[in-house]
mmCIF file of C-alpha atoms in Angstrom:
data_model
loop_
_atom_site.group_PDB
_atom_site.id
_atom_site.type_symbol
_atom_site.label_atom_id
_atom_site.label_comp_id
_atom_site.label_asym_id
_atom_site.label_seq_id
_atom_site.Cartn_x
_atom_site.Cartn_y
_atom_site.Cartn_z
ATOM 1 C CA MET A 1 -6.400 -24.584 11.523
ATOM 2 C CA TYR A 2 -8.441 -21.185 13.644
ATOM 3 C CA MET A 3 -11.860 -22.956 13.294
ATOM 4 C CA LEU A 4 -10.563 -26.004 15.201
ATOM 5 C CA GLY A 5 -8.613 -24.781 17.182
ATOM 6 C CA VAL A 6 -10.945 -22.186 19.126
ATOM 7 C CA PHE A 7 -12.819 -25.333 20.367
ATOM 8 C CA THR A 8 -10.148 -27.672 20.628
ATOM 9 C CA SER A 9 -6.950 -26.149 21.137
ATOM 10 C CA ARG A 10 -5.079 -23.454 22.374
ATOM 11 C CA ALA A 11 -1.725 -23.872 20.589
ATOM 12 C CA LEU A 12 -3.628 -24.123 17.422
ATOM 13 C CA THR A 13 -6.050 -20.939 17.873
ATOM 14 C CA SER A 14 -2.488 -18.819 19.080
ATOM 15 C CA LEU A 15 -0.680 -20.474 15.478
ATOM 16 C CA SER A 16 -3.529 -19.397 12.974
ATOM 17 C CA PRO A 17 -2.829 -15.765 13.084
ATOM 18 C CA LEU A 18 0.955 -16.431 11.296
ATOM 19 C CA LEU A 19 -1.355 -17.875 7.682
ATOM 20 C CA LEU A 20 -2.854 -13.864 7.492
ATOM 21 C CA VAL A 21 0.062 -12.989 8.496
ATOM 22 C CA LEU A 22 1.859 -14.440 5.100
ATOM 23 C CA ALA A 23 -1.084 -13.091 3.457
ATOM 24 C CA ALA A 24 -0.083 -10.100 4.261
ATOM 25 C CA VAL A 25 3.470 -9.626 3.640
ATOM 26 C CA LEU A 26 3.009 -11.297 0.305
ATOM 27 C CA ASN A 27 0.254 -8.671 -1.051
ATOM 28 C CA ARG A 28 2.151 -6.483 -3.580
ATOM 29 C CA ASP A 29 -0.451 -3.651 -2.643
ATOM 30 C CA ARG A 30 0.663 -3.434 0.872
ATOM 31 C CA GLY A 31 2.056 -0.108 0.761
ATOM 32 C CA ILE A 32 -1.484 1.702 -0.235
ATOM 33 C CA TYR A 33 -3.479 -0.405 2.311
ATOM 34 C CA TRP A 34 -0.592 1.035 4.978
ATOM 35 C CA ARG A 35 -1.737 4.344 4.303
ATOM 36 C CA GLU A 36 -5.581 3.737 4.722
ATOM 37 C CA TYR A 37 -5.193 1.250 7.913
ATOM 38 C CA ARG A 38 -3.067 3.922 9.691
ATOM 39 C CA ARG A 39 -6.059 6.000 9.542
ATOM 40 C CA ASN A 40 -8.369 3.318 9.945
ATOM 41 C CA PRO A 41 -10.457 3.490 12.920
ATOM 42 C CA VAL A 42 -11.587 0.694 14.100
ATOM 43 C CA ALA A 43 -7.823 -1.173 13.670
ATOM 44 C CA LEU A 44 -6.503 1.778 15.296
ATOM 45 C CA ILE A 45 -7.869 1.423 18.815
ATOM 46 C CA PRO A 46 -6.773 -2.173 19.529
ATOM 47 C CA ALA A 47 -3.793 -0.344 18.849
ATOM 48 C CA ALA A 48 -4.316 2.345 21.093
ATOM 49 C CA LEU A 49 -5.276 -1.146 23.952
ATOM 50 C CA TYR A 50 -1.706 -2.829 22.744
ATOM 51 C CA GLY A 51 -0.562 0.914 23.671
ATOM 52 C CA LEU A 52 -1.442 1.306 26.816
ATOM 53 C CA VAL A 53 -0.118 -1.927 27.903
ATOM 54 C CA VAL A 54 3.202 -1.445 26.598
ATOM 55 C CA LEU A 55 3.589 1.760 28.368
ATOM 56 C CA SER A 56 2.523 0.618 31.883
ATOM 57 C CA ALA A 57 6.075 -0.027 31.627
ATOM 58 C CA LEU A 58 7.179 3.413 33.571
ATOM 59 C CA TYR A 59 4.797 1.995 36.455
ATOM 60 C CA THR A 60 4.341 -1.021 36.814
ATOM 61 C CA GLU A 61 6.243 -3.252 39.789
ATOM 62 C CA ASN A 62 5.866 -7.105 38.353
ATOM 63 C CA TRP A 63 8.390 -7.091 35.087
ATOM 64 C CA GLN A 64 7.948 -10.452 34.419
ATOM 65 C CA GLU A 65 4.168 -10.374 34.419
ATOM 66 C CA TRP A 66 3.896 -7.362 32.183
ATOM 67 C CA ARG A 67 6.989 -9.224 29.753
ATOM 68 C CA HIS A 68 4.247 -11.956 29.172
ATOM 69 C CA GLN A 69 1.271 -9.771 29.006
ATOM 70 C CA VAL A 70 3.490 -7.659 26.132
ATOM 71 C CA PHE A 71 3.889 -10.760 23.921
ATOM 72 C CA ARG A 72 0.056 -12.220 24.643
ATOM 73 C CA GLN A 73 -1.914 -9.181 23.945
ATOM 74 C CA SER A 74 0.202 -8.658 20.717
ATOM 75 C CA ILE A 75 -2.653 -10.257 19.006
ATOM 76 C CA LEU A 76 -4.595 -6.575 19.431
ATOM 77 C CA ILE A 77 -1.864 -5.266 16.587
ATOM 78 C CA VAL A 78 -0.727 -8.209 14.822
ATOM 79 C CA VAL A 79 -4.017 -9.508 13.616
ATOM 80 C CA PRO A 80 -6.239 -6.620 12.814
ATOM 81 C CA LEU A 81 -2.655 -5.485 10.534
ATOM 82 C CA ALA A 82 -2.698 -8.723 9.144
ATOM 83 C CA ILE A 83 -6.268 -8.515 7.738
ATOM 84 C CA GLY A 84 -6.147 -4.893 7.364
ATOM 85 C CA LEU A 85 -2.955 -5.733 5.035
ATOM 86 C CA ALA A 86 -4.026 -8.387 3.501
ATOM 87 C CA PRO A 87 -5.705 -8.451 -0.235
ATOM 88 C CA PRO A 88 -10.024 -9.395 0.921
ATOM 89 C CA LEU A 89 -10.708 -12.748 1.202
ATOM 90 C CA PRO A 90 -12.881 -14.026 -2.193
ATOM 91 C CA THR A 91 -16.448 -14.542 -1.207
ATOM 92 C CA ARG A 92 -16.424 -18.058 -1.785
ATOM 93 C CA TYR A 93 -14.128 -18.356 0.946
ATOM 94 C CA ARG A 94 -15.847 -16.586 3.076
ATOM 95 C CA GLN A 95 -18.625 -18.672 2.502
ATOM 96 C CA ALA A 96 -16.536 -21.556 3.290
ATOM 97 C CA LEU A 97 -15.918 -20.143 6.830
ATOM 98 C CA VAL A 98 -18.777 -19.873 8.104
ATOM 99 C CA ALA A 99 -20.187 -23.110 6.672
ATOM 100 C CA TRP A 100 -16.439 -24.491 8.811
ATOM 101 C CA TRP A 101 -17.522 -22.535 11.663
ATOM 102 C CA LEU A 102 -20.966 -24.107 12.362
ATOM 103 C CA ALA A 103 -19.653 -27.088 11.578
ATOM 104 C CA VAL A 104 -17.015 -27.420 14.373
ATOM 105 C CA GLY A 105 -19.586 -25.719 16.966
ATOM 106 C CA THR A 106 -22.173 -27.850 16.222
ATOM 107 C CA ALA A 107 -19.779 -30.972 16.464
ATOM 108 C CA VAL A 108 -18.503 -30.009 18.968
ATOM 109 C CA ALA A 109 -21.822 -28.744 21.161
ATOM 110 C CA ALA A 110 -23.641 -32.115 20.118
ATOM 111 C CA GLY A 111 -20.337 -34.431 21.499
ATOM 112 C CA THR A 112 -21.260 -32.499 24.696
ATOM 113 C CA LEU A 113 -24.828 -33.179 24.825
ATOM 114 C CA VAL A 114 -24.430 -36.740 24.417
ATOM 115 C CA HIS A 115 -21.325 -37.036 26.853
ATOM 116 C CA PHE A 116 -24.477 -34.331 29.215
ATOM 117 C CA PHE A 117 -27.056 -37.595 28.513
ATOM 118 C CA ARG A 118 -24.560 -40.359 29.198
ATOM 119 C CA HIS A 119 -23.607 -38.852 32.804
ATOM 120 C CA LYS A 120 -27.127 -36.791 33.389
ATOM 121 C CA GLU A 121 -27.929 -37.185 36.497
ATOM 122 C CA ALA A 122 -23.955 -36.609 37.830
ATOM 123 C CA ILE A 123 -24.368 -33.606 35.731
ATOM 124 C CA GLU A 124 -27.470 -31.523 37.182
ATOM 125 C CA GLU A 125 -26.032 -33.146 40.732
ATOM 126 C CA SER A 126 -22.997 -30.897 40.261
ATOM 127 C CA ILE A 127 -24.527 -27.904 39.224
ATOM 128 C CA LEU A 128 -26.044 -28.154 42.590
ATOM 129 C CA ARG A 129 -22.444 -27.421 44.232
ATOM 130 C CA SER A 130 -21.513 -24.764 41.777
ATOM 131 C CA LYS A 131 -19.809 -27.069 39.168
ATOM 132 C CA THR A 132 -20.421 -27.016 35.503
ATOM 133 C CA GLN A 133 -19.499 -28.794 32.502
ATOM 134 C CA SER A 134 -16.751 -27.777 30.007
ATOM 135 C CA ALA A 135 -17.228 -28.709 26.905
ATOM 136 C CA ILE A 136 -15.965 -31.963 25.300
ATOM 137 C CA THR A 137 -13.158 -31.108 23.943
ATOM 138 C CA GLY A 138 -11.732 -29.645 27.086
ATOM 139 C CA VAL A 139 -12.022 -25.581 26.674
ATOM 140 C CA GLY A 140 -13.657 -24.042 29.605
ATOM 141 C CA HIS A 141 -16.801 -23.507 30.396
ATOM 142 C CA ILE A 142 -17.680 -19.880 30.038
ATOM 143 C CA TYR A 143 -15.349 -19.146 27.164
ATOM 144 C CA PHE A 144 -17.478 -22.534 24.968
ATOM 145 C CA SER A 145 -20.188 -20.831 26.124
ATOM 146 C CA VAL A 146 -20.045 -17.597 24.593
ATOM 147 C CA MET A 147 -19.014 -19.101 21.373
ATOM 148 C CA LEU A 148 -22.104 -21.711 21.810
ATOM 149 C CA ALA A 149 -23.908 -18.436 21.705
ATOM 150 C CA PHE A 150 -22.697 -16.905 19.129
ATOM 151 C CA THR A 151 -22.851 -20.102 16.643
ATOM 152 C CA ALA A 152 -26.152 -19.967 17.428
ATOM 153 C CA LEU A 153 -27.131 -16.497 16.529
ATOM 154 C CA TYR A 154 -24.071 -17.188 12.877
ATOM 155 C CA GLY A 155 -26.792 -20.094 12.258
ATOM 156 C CA LEU A 156 -29.944 -18.121 12.604
ATOM 157 C CA GLU A 157 -28.549 -15.465 10.185
ATOM 158 C CA VAL A 158 -27.635 -17.863 8.124
ATOM 159 C CA ALA A 159 -31.545 -19.430 8.165
ATOM 160 C CA PHE A 160 -33.930 -16.703 7.782
ATOM 161 C CA ALA A 161 -31.219 -14.738 5.512
ATOM 162 C CA PRO A 162 -33.218 -12.165 3.334
ATOM 163 C CA THR A 163 -30.994 -13.662 0.349
ATOM 164 C CA CYS A 164 -28.433 -16.806 0.558
ATOM 165 C CA ARG A 165 -26.167 -18.151 -0.223
ATOM 166 C CA PHE A 166 -26.097 -21.585 0.473
ATOM 167 C CA GLY A 167 -29.232 -22.393 -0.958
ATOM 168 C CA ARG A 168 -32.328 -24.586 0.885
ATOM 169 C CA ALA A 169 -30.081 -27.361 2.217
ATOM 170 C CA GLY A 170 -28.502 -24.237 3.608
ATOM 171 C CA ARG A 171 -30.612 -22.796 5.013
ATOM 172 C CA TRP A 172 -31.905 -25.953 7.196
ATOM 173 C CA ALA A 173 -28.484 -27.102 7.957
ATOM 174 C CA ALA A 174 -27.814 -23.709 9.599
ATOM 175 C CA GLY A 175 -30.841 -23.462 11.266
ATOM 176 C CA VAL A 176 -30.258 -27.063 13.126
ATOM 177 C CA ALA A 177 -27.202 -25.957 14.111
ATOM 178 C CA ALA A 178 -28.275 -22.886 15.825
ATOM 179 C CA VAL A 179 -30.845 -25.318 17.291
ATOM 180 C CA VAL A 180 -28.294 -28.288 18.170
ATOM 181 C CA CYS A 181 -25.961 -24.679 20.008
ATOM 182 C CA VAL A 182 -29.219 -23.442 21.772
ATOM 183 C CA VAL A 183 -30.102 -26.802 23.474
ATOM 184 C CA THR A 184 -27.184 -27.540 24.774
ATOM 185 C CA LEU A 185 -26.911 -23.886 26.530
ATOM 186 C CA HIS A 186 -30.019 -25.270 28.219
ATOM 187 C CA LEU A 187 -29.672 -28.160 29.186
ATOM 188 C CA LEU A 188 -26.097 -27.433 30.178
ATOM 189 C CA ALA A 189 -27.287 -24.306 32.474
ATOM 190 C CA TYR A 190 -24.713 -22.146 30.830
ATOM 191 C CA ARG A 191 -25.092 -19.032 32.786
ATOM 192 C CA THR A 192 -22.787 -16.783 31.293
ATOM 193 C CA GLY A 193 -23.450 -18.020 27.566
ATOM 194 C CA LEU A 194 -27.227 -17.828 28.009
ATOM 195 C CA VAL A 195 -27.416 -14.066 29.187
ATOM 196 C CA ALA A 196 -25.342 -13.548 25.796
ATOM 197 C CA LEU A 197 -27.838 -14.992 24.097
ATOM 198 C CA TYR A 198 -31.014 -13.905 25.337
ATOM 199 C CA GLY A 199 -29.476 -10.202 25.249
ATOM 200 C CA ALA A 200 -27.717 -10.712 22.184
ATOM 201 C CA LEU A 201 -31.821 -11.111 20.676
ATOM 202 C CA ALA A 202 -32.883 -9.063 23.248
ATOM 203 C CA VAL A 203 -30.524 -6.162 21.650
ATOM 204 C CA GLY A 204 -31.783 -7.235 17.927
ATOM 205 C CA VAL A 205 -35.218 -7.155 18.390
ATOM 206 C CA ILE A 206 -34.930 -3.439 20.120
ATOM 207 C CA ARG A 207 -33.555 -2.660 16.846
ATOM 208 C CA LEU A 208 -36.280 -4.081 15.013
ATOM 209 C CA VAL A 209 -38.418 -2.062 17.146
ATOM 210 C CA VAL A 210 -37.186 1.616 17.105
ATOM 211 C CA VAL A 211 -35.309 1.813 14.056
ATOM 212 C CA GLN A 212 -37.379 -0.920 11.599
ATOM 213 C CA ARG A 213 -40.777 0.155 13.099
ATOM 214 C CA ARG A 214 -41.992 -3.223 12.999
ATOM 215 C CA PHE A 215 -43.610 -3.289 16.122
ATOM 216 C CA LEU A 216 -46.323 -6.453 15.318
ATOM 217 C CA VAL A 217 -43.018 -8.408 14.723
ATOM 218 C CA GLY A 218 -41.443 -7.096 17.554
ATOM 219 C CA GLY A 219 -43.846 -7.229 20.051
ATOM 220 C CA LEU A 220 -44.052 -11.306 19.432
ATOM 221 C CA LEU A 221 -40.418 -11.588 19.410
ATOM 222 C CA ILE A 222 -39.999 -9.684 22.976
ATOM 223 C CA VAL A 223 -43.733 -12.185 24.086
ATOM 224 C CA GLY A 224 -41.401 -14.910 22.904
ATOM 225 C CA LEU A 225 -38.178 -13.504 25.109
ATOM 226 C CA VAL A 226 -39.836 -13.075 27.819
ATOM 227 C CA ALA A 227 -41.492 -16.928 27.845
ATOM 228 C CA ALA A 228 -38.368 -19.041 26.937
ATOM 229 C CA PRO A 229 -36.622 -18.461 30.096
ATOM 230 C CA LEU A 230 -39.534 -18.993 31.458
ATOM 231 C CA VAL A 231 -40.251 -22.508 30.209
ATOM 232 C CA ALA A 232 -36.565 -23.568 30.171
ATOM 233 C CA TYR A 233 -37.160 -23.374 33.938
ATOM 234 C CA ARG A 234 -40.045 -25.082 34.179
ATOM 235 C CA THR A 235 -39.212 -28.010 31.667
ATOM 236 C CA ILE A 236 -35.375 -28.577 32.294
ATOM 237 C CA THR A 237 -34.414 -29.984 35.451
ATOM 238 C CA SER A 238 -30.835 -27.778 34.799
ATOM 239 C CA VAL A 239 -31.762 -24.498 34.230
ATOM 240 C CA GLU A 240 -34.092 -25.118 37.415
ATOM 241 C CA ARG A 241 -30.744 -26.107 39.525
ATOM 242 C CA ARG A 242 -28.692 -23.508 38.305
ATOM 243 C CA VAL A 243 -31.778 -21.195 39.058
ATOM 244 C CA ALA A 244 -31.668 -22.349 42.565
ATOM 245 C CA GLN A 245 -27.885 -22.539 42.762
ATOM 246 C CA THR A 246 -27.864 -18.809 41.770
ATOM 247 C CA ASN A 247 -30.007 -17.489 44.230
ATOM 248 C CA ASP A 248 -28.356 -19.456 47.150
ATOM 249 C CA ASP A 249 -25.267 -18.180 45.651
ATOM 250 C CA LEU A 250 -26.194 -15.259 46.662
ATOM 251 C CA ASN A 251 -27.949 -15.548 49.618
ATOM 252 C CA ARG A 252 -24.243 -17.022 51.024
ATOM 253 C CA PHE A 253 -23.089 -13.527 49.815
ATOM 254 C CA ARG A 254 -25.002 -11.552 51.365
ATOM 255 C CA SER A 255 -25.578 -13.545 54.521
ATOM 256 C CA ARG A 256 -21.606 -13.484 54.968
ATOM 257 C CA GLN A 257 -21.460 -17.623 54.775
ATOM 258 C CA ASP A 258 -18.461 -19.245 53.601
ATOM 259 C CA ILE A 259 -18.672 -18.784 49.938
ATOM 260 C CA ASN A 260 -15.574 -20.525 49.115
ATOM 261 C CA GLU A 261 -16.666 -23.698 46.469
ATOM 262 C CA TYR A 262 -19.708 -20.679 45.110
ATOM 263 C CA SER A 263 -18.593 -19.249 42.048
ATOM 264 C CA LEU A 264 -21.102 -16.287 42.049
ATOM 265 C CA SER A 265 -19.856 -15.085 45.126
ATOM 266 C CA GLN A 266 -17.048 -15.315 44.857
ATOM 267 C CA ARG A 267 -17.036 -13.170 41.371
ATOM 268 C CA LEU A 268 -19.020 -10.391 44.150
ATOM 269 C CA ALA A 269 -16.155 -10.724 46.681
ATOM 270 C CA ALA A 270 -13.615 -9.635 43.394
ATOM 271 C CA TRP A 271 -16.036 -6.900 42.094
ATOM 272 C CA TYR A 272 -16.381 -5.418 45.437
ATOM 273 C CA THR A 273 -12.490 -6.201 45.832
ATOM 274 C CA ALA A 274 -11.457 -4.463 42.394
ATOM 275 C CA GLY A 275 -13.907 -1.677 42.702
ATOM 276 C CA THR A 276 -12.093 -0.714 46.328
ATOM 277 C CA LEU A 277 -9.350 -0.326 44.289
ATOM 278 C CA VAL A 278 -10.445 1.583 41.226
ATOM 279 C CA SER A 279 -11.972 4.066 43.728
ATOM 280 C CA GLN A 280 -8.072 4.757 44.514
ATOM 281 C CA HIS A 281 -6.470 4.114 40.937
ATOM 282 C CA TRP A 282 -9.278 5.677 38.479
ATOM 283 C CA LEU A 283 -7.074 6.782 36.390
ATOM 284 C CA LEU A 284 -4.478 4.865 34.226
ATOM 285 C CA GLY A 285 -4.858 2.208 37.106
ATOM 286 C CA VAL A 286 -2.631 0.283 38.708
ATOM 287 C CA GLY A 287 -0.713 -0.967 35.637
ATOM 288 C CA PRO A 288 -2.023 -5.017 34.174
ATOM 289 C CA ALA A 289 0.456 -7.017 35.221
ATOM 290 C CA ASP A 290 0.206 -5.317 38.564
ATOM 291 C CA VAL A 291 -3.319 -6.841 39.124
ATOM 292 C CA ARG A 292 -2.506 -9.776 40.593
ATOM 293 C CA GLN A 293 -0.589 -8.691 43.326
ATOM 294 C CA VAL A 294 -3.068 -5.599 43.907
ATOM 295 C CA MET A 295 -6.030 -7.559 43.979
ATOM 296 C CA ASP A 296 -3.912 -9.805 46.739
ATOM 297 C CA GLU A 297 -2.667 -6.799 48.666
ATOM 298 C CA GLN A 298 -6.894 -6.214 49.364
ATOM 299 C CA TYR A 299 -7.935 -9.341 49.532
ATOM 300 C CA ALA A 300 -4.900 -9.938 53.038
ATOM 301 C CA ARG A 301 -7.156 -6.571 54.617
ATOM 302 C CA GLU A 302 -10.370 -7.881 53.550
ATOM 303 C CA SER A 303 -10.893 -11.346 52.693
ATOM 304 C CA PHE A 304 -13.999 -12.353 52.566
ATOM 305 C CA GLY A 305 -12.975 -15.459 54.328
ATOM 306 C CA LEU A 306 -12.032 -16.667 51.276
ATOM 307 C CA ARG A 307 -9.612 -19.318 51.023
ATOM 308 C CA PRO A 308 -5.945 -18.110 49.103
ATOM 309 C CA GLU A 309 -6.135 -20.382 45.823
ATOM 310 C CA ASN A 310 -10.201 -19.259 46.015
ATOM 311 C CA ARG A 311 -9.570 -15.462 45.783
ATOM 312 C CA ILE A 312 -9.939 -14.774 42.022
ATOM 313 C CA LEU A 313 -9.315 -11.586 39.841
ATOM 314 C CA PRO A 314 -12.180 -9.430 38.898
ATOM 315 C CA HIS A 315 -13.889 -12.354 36.468
ATOM 316 C CA ASN A 316 -15.379 -8.777 34.705
ATOM 317 C CA GLN A 317 -13.270 -7.869 31.434
ATOM 318 C CA TYR A 318 -14.902 -3.880 31.954
ATOM 319 C CA LEU A 319 -13.844 -4.285 35.922
ATOM 320 C CA GLN A 320 -10.395 -5.637 34.556
ATOM 321 C CA HIS A 321 -9.364 -2.789 31.882
ATOM 322 C CA LEU A 322 -10.381 -0.548 34.411
ATOM 323 C CA LEU A 323 -8.262 -1.479 37.063
ATOM 324 C CA GLY A 324 -5.488 -2.706 35.198
ATOM 325 C CA GLY A 325 -5.483 0.614 32.617
ATOM 326 C CA GLY A 326 -8.206 2.726 34.783
ATOM 327 C CA ILE A 327 -10.817 5.083 32.617
ATOM 328 C CA VAL A 328 -8.364 5.107 29.552
ATOM 329 C CA ALA A 329 -8.879 1.576 29.009
ATOM 330 C CA LEU A 330 -12.080 1.441 29.541
ATOM 331 C CA LEU A 331 -13.080 4.168 27.674
ATOM 332 C CA LEU A 332 -11.176 2.157 24.700
ATOM 333 C CA LEU A 333 -12.837 -1.113 25.507
ATOM 334 C CA LEU A 334 -16.168 0.389 24.884
ATOM 335 C CA ALA A 335 -15.370 2.677 22.070
ATOM 336 C CA MET A 336 -13.475 -1.112 20.253
ATOM 337 C CA LEU A 337 -17.287 -2.663 21.000
ATOM 338 C CA GLY A 338 -19.492 0.711 20.163
ATOM 339 C CA LEU A 339 -18.246 2.177 17.157
ATOM 340 C CA PRO A 340 -18.716 -0.677 14.402
ATOM 341 C CA LEU A 341 -22.561 -0.231 15.526
ATOM 342 C CA VAL A 342 -23.145 3.127 15.043
ATOM 343 C CA ALA A 343 -20.934 3.832 11.931
ATOM 344 C CA GLU A 344 -20.124 2.511 8.847
ATOM 345 C CA PRO A 345 -19.858 0.498 6.883
ATOM 346 C CA THR A 346 -20.262 -1.857 9.759
ATOM 347 C CA ARG A 347 -23.634 -0.396 11.148
ATOM 348 C CA THR A 348 -25.948 -2.538 9.534
ATOM 349 C CA VAL A 349 -24.531 -5.409 9.403
ATOM 350 C CA PRO A 350 -26.607 -8.350 11.300
ATOM 351 C CA MET A 351 -23.277 -10.838 12.436
ATOM 352 C CA VAL A 352 -21.160 -7.273 14.112
ATOM 353 C CA ARG A 353 -24.105 -6.384 15.799
ATOM 354 C CA ASN A 354 -24.090 -10.305 17.409
ATOM 355 C CA LEU A 355 -20.443 -10.024 18.068
ATOM 356 C CA MET A 356 -20.573 -7.230 20.320
ATOM 357 C CA ALA A 357 -23.647 -8.109 22.091
ATOM 358 C CA VAL A 358 -22.419 -11.695 22.738
ATOM 359 C CA VAL A 359 -18.403 -10.466 23.700
ATOM 360 C CA GLY A 360 -20.569 -7.564 25.569
ATOM 361 C CA PHE A 361 -22.548 -9.314 28.153
ATOM 362 C CA GLY A 362 -19.501 -12.014 28.132
ATOM 363 C CA LEU A 363 -17.446 -9.657 29.295
ATOM 364 C CA PHE A 364 -19.807 -8.888 32.262
ATOM 365 C CA PHE A 365 -19.327 -12.084 34.217
ATOM 366 C CA ASP A 366 -15.782 -12.631 32.936
ATOM 367 C CA SER A 367 -12.191 -11.461 31.752
ATOM 368 C CA MET A 368 -12.265 -12.857 29.371
ATOM 369 C CA PHE A 369 -9.570 -10.967 27.201
ATOM 370 C CA GLU A 370 -6.806 -11.982 30.007
ATOM 371 C CA VAL A 371 -7.053 -15.702 28.525
ATOM 372 C CA GLN A 372 -6.582 -16.835 25.114
ATOM 373 C CA PHE A 373 -9.001 -18.773 24.407
ATOM 374 C CA GLY A 374 -11.214 -15.353 24.945
ATOM 375 C CA LEU A 375 -9.023 -12.924 23.564
ATOM 376 C CA ASN A 376 -7.878 -14.802 20.321
ATOM 377 C CA PRO A 377 -11.691 -15.248 18.732
ATOM 378 C CA PHE A 378 -12.975 -11.865 19.823
ATOM 379 C CA VAL A 379 -9.493 -10.375 18.030
ATOM 380 C CA LEU A 380 -10.320 -12.569 14.585
ATOM 381 C CA HIS A 381 -14.089 -12.433 14.497
ATOM 382 C CA TYR A 382 -13.415 -8.417 14.775
ATOM 383 C CA ALA A 383 -10.215 -8.128 12.641
ATOM 384 C CA ILE A 384 -12.361 -10.221 10.442
ATOM 385 C CA LEU A 385 -16.109 -8.699 10.264
ATOM 386 C CA VAL A 386 -15.011 -4.959 11.380
ATOM 387 C CA VAL A 387 -11.560 -4.037 10.024
ATOM 388 C CA GLY A 388 -11.361 -5.629 6.737
ATOM 389 C CA PRO A 389 -14.911 -4.658 5.465
ATOM 390 C CA TRP A 390 -13.552 -0.889 7.263
ATOM 391 C CA GLN A 391 -10.251 -1.146 5.180
ATOM 392 C CA GLN A 392 -12.094 -2.054 2.016
ATOM 393 C CA ALA A 393 -14.514 0.625 2.688
ATOM 394 C CA ARG A 394 -11.577 3.268 2.382
ATOM 395 C CA LEU A 395 -9.839 2.050 -0.478
ATOM 396 C CA ALA A 396 -12.744 1.623 -2.383
ATOM 397 C CA ARG A 397 -12.879 5.438 -1.296
ATOM 398 C CA ARG A 398 -9.483 6.403 -2.412
ATOM 399 C CA LEU A 399 -9.979 4.691 -5.517
ATOM 400 C CA ARG A 400 -13.278 7.067 -6.458
ATOM 401 C CA ALA A 401 -11.152 9.996 -5.234
ATOM 402 C CA ASN A 402 -8.207 8.801 -7.352
ATOM 403 C CA PRO A 403 -9.088 7.149 -10.335
#
């Protein structure tokens, strides 16, 4: 349900945690699991983020939006808790989930590519007008592009893993899936997805050089990472036009021209507006429910020439958390993204590193956690790839201590 929903339907994505909750309720050893869960730091961090949303009731003004935020962000507690209390998935089920994710993601990417080639000239022309093609299923281009970047890295990990349970055919299929997703990202010129993809690859290469000391391979990969965007710019019309449109976008903002139809300039205006407010409310923020209201008030003082419908929210999750919950919320967000990368048992897991890198870079260009298509997929992956392994490691230590 989740695998289909994340690429196609918000409703399916929202309903999928119910199965996890059922598995947790049916676990006869949930009492033991609960005792370890309460001391599991990677589970407590998202719970603390949710707690800040609840506590903002003490100073919020928009009660209707506060109630909506409390309901929508409850996934920060529900899904990690369900994973933490449910029995671990058998290996064959985990493999099936990987295969199913790659199959669904690649199918949607291929369908979107077919649509692109059928309307190639119109889509390439629309890029110059700051318009971006969504997925064939209707999922917004930002969320779709980030999921494509993650799917591509998933495919590469399976294809080049030292040991692969999928066999030779599985390796080739995973490699093809990665290629389809990478090609889609470039031909559709998905700016956020490309930044997330190359950023995550750069993190992997840096780790290869600094941690594993593989200087020759790392050096070659660095050359490849630098050359690939240049080749794409020279050979793919849509990438060339996206670069031209981005430069025009930036020049419009710098020269104070009309930016009403230009997405990047609107983001810069939103960042400036949010930054002004953050300097006034840096400790606990204005409350997640009041971000829209205070942004509108600041836009009324300095509008950048934007019409009301184009006065967007920060479109940067770090700024969104800083404005809504202050430095406390930002530090918790950074801890959620960073702790699994530096501590066992997930420190050396490639897909954990890829998830955090892809999402970490994506959050610079959109407030992804403010909508279900952004928050739900991340929390589900975070729970399965991070909370679950940490919980099992804690339970294993408990058994060793009390055989």
